[in-house]
Short mmCIF file of N, CA and C in Angstrom, two decimals:
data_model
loop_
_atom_site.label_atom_id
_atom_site.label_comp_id
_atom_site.label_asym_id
_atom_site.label_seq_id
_atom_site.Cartn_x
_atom_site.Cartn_y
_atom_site.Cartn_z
N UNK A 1 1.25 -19.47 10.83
CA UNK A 1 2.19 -19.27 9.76
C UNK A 1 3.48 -18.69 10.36
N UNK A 2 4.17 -19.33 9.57
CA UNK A 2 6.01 -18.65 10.52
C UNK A 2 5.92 -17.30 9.40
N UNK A 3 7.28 -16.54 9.53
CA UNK A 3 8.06 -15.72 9.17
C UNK A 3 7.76 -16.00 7.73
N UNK A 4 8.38 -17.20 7.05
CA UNK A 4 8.99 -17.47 5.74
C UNK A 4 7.37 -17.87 5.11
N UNK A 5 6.69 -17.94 6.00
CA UNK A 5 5.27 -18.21 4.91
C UNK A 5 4.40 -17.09 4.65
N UNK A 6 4.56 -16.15 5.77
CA UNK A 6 3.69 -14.77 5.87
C UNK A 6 4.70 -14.06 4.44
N UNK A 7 5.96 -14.34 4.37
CA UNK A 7 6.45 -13.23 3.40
C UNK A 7 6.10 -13.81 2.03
N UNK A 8 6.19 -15.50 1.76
CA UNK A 8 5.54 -15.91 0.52
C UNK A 8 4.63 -15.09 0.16
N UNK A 9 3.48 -15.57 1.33
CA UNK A 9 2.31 -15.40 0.74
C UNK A 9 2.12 -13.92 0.42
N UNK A 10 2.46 -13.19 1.09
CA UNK A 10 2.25 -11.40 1.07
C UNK A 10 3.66 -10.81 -0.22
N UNK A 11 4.21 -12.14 -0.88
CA UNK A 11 5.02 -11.34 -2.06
C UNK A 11 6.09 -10.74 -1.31
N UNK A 12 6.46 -10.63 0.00
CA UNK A 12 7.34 -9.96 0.77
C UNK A 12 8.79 -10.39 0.88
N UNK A 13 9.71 -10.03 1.28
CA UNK A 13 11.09 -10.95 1.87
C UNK A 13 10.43 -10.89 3.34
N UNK A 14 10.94 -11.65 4.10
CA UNK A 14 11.24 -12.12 5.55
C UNK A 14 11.60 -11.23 6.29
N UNK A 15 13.08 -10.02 5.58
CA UNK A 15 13.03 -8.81 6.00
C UNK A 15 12.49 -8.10 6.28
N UNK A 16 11.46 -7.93 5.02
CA UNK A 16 10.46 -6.97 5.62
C UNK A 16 9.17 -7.37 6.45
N UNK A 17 9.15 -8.39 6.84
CA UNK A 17 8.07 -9.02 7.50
C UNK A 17 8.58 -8.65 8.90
N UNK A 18 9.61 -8.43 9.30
CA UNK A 18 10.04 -8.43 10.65
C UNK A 18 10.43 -6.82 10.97
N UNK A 19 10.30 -5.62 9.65
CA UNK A 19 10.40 -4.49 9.62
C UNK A 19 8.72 -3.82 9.75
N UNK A 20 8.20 -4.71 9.09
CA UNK A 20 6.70 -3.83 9.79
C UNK A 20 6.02 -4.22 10.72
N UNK A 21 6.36 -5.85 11.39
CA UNK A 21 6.71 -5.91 12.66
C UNK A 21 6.75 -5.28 13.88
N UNK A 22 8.14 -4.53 13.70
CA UNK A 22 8.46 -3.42 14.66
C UNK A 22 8.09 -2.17 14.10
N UNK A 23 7.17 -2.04 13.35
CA UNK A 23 6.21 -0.63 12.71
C UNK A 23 4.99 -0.81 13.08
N UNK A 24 4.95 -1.94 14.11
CA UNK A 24 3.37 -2.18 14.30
C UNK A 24 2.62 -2.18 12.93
N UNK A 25 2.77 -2.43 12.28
CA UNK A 25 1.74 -2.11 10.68
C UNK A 25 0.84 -3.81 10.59
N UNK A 26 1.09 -4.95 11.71
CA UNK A 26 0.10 -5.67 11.75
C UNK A 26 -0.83 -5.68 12.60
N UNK A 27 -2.31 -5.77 12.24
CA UNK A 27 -3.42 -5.71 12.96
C UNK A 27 -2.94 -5.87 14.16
N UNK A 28 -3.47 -5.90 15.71
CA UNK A 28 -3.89 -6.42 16.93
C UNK A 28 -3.68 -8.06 16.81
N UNK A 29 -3.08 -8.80 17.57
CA UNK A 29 -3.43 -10.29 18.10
C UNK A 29 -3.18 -11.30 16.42
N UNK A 30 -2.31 -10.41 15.51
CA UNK A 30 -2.08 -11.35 14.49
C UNK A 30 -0.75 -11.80 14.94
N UNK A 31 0.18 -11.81 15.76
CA UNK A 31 1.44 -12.07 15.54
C UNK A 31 1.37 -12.59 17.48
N UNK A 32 2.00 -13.97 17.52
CA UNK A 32 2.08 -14.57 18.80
C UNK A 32 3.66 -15.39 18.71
N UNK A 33 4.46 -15.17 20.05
CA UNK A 33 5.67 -15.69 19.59
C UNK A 33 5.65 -16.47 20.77
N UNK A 34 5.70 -17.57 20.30
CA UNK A 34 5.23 -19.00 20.75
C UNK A 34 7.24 -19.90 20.99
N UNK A 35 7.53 -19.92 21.82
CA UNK A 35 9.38 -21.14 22.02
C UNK A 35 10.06 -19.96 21.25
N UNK A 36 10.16 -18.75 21.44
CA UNK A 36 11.35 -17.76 20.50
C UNK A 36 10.74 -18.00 19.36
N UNK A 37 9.99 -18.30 18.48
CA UNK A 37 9.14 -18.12 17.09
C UNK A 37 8.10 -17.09 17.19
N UNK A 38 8.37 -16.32 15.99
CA UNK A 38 6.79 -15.48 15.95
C UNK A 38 6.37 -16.06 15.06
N UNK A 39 5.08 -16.39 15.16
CA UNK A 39 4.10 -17.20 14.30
C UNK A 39 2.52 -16.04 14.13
N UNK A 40 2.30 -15.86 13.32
CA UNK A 40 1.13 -15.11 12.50
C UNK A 40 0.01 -16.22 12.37
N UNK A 41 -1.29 -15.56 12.80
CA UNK A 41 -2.34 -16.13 12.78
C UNK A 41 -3.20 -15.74 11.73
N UNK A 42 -2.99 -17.01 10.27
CA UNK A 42 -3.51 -16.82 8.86
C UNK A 42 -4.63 -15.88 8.85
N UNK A 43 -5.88 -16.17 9.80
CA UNK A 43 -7.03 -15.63 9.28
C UNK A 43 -7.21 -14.11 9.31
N UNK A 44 -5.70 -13.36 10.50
CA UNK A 44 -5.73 -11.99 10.80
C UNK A 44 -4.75 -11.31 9.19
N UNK A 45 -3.87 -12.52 8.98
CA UNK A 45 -3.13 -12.32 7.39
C UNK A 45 -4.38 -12.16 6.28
N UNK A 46 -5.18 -13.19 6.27
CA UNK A 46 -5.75 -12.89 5.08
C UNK A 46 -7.30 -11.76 5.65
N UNK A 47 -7.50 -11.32 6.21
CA UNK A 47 -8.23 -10.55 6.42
C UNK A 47 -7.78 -9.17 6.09
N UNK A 48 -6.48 -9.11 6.67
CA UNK A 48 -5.22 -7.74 6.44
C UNK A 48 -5.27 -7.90 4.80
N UNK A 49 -5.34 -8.72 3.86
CA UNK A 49 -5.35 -8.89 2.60
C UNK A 49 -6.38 -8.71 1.95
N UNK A 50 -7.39 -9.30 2.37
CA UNK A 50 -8.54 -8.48 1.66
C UNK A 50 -9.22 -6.74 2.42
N UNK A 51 -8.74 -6.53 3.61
CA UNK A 51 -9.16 -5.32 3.85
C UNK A 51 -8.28 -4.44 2.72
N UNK A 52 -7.11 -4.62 2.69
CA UNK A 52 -6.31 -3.92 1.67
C UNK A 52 -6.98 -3.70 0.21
N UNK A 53 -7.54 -4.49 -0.16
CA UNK A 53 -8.16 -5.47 -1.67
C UNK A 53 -9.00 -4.57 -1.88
N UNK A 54 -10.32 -4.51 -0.85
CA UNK A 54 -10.99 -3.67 -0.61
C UNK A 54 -10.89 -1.97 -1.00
N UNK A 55 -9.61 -1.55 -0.43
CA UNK A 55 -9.83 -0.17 -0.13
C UNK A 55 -9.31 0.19 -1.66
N UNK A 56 -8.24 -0.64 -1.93
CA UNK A 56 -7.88 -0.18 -3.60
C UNK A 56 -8.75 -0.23 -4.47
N UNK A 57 -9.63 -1.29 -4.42
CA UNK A 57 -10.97 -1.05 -5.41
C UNK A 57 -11.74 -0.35 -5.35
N UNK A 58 -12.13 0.32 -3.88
CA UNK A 58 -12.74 1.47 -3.53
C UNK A 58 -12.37 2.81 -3.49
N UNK A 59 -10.89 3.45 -3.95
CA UNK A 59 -10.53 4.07 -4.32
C UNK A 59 -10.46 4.28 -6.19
N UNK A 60 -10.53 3.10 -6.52
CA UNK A 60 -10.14 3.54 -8.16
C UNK A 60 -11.39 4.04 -8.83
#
């Protein structure tokens, strides 16, 4: 997934996809920058999405 699909899908702007980025705030080995592209590897995205999913339901 590029830039502009990780922020679709996560409800995000593009901005901030490239601000938590450099916050490290994505897992290990989800983000590979492949010809000057960083490209995100879906299954570490949607895993980061349901671990999230998870902890809010397990908090309420």
């Amino acid at each position: 997934m590029d830039v502009n699909e990780v922020a679709a899908y996560l409800h995000l702007s593009p901005a901030t996809i490239y601000s938590k980025r450099t916050r490290r705030e994505f897992p290990e080995g989800t983000i590979v920058k492949l010809s000057g592209k960083l490209l995100f590897k879906r299954e570490k995205i949607e895993q980061m999405v349901e671990d999230a999913t998870e902890l809010s339901f397990n908090h309420s």
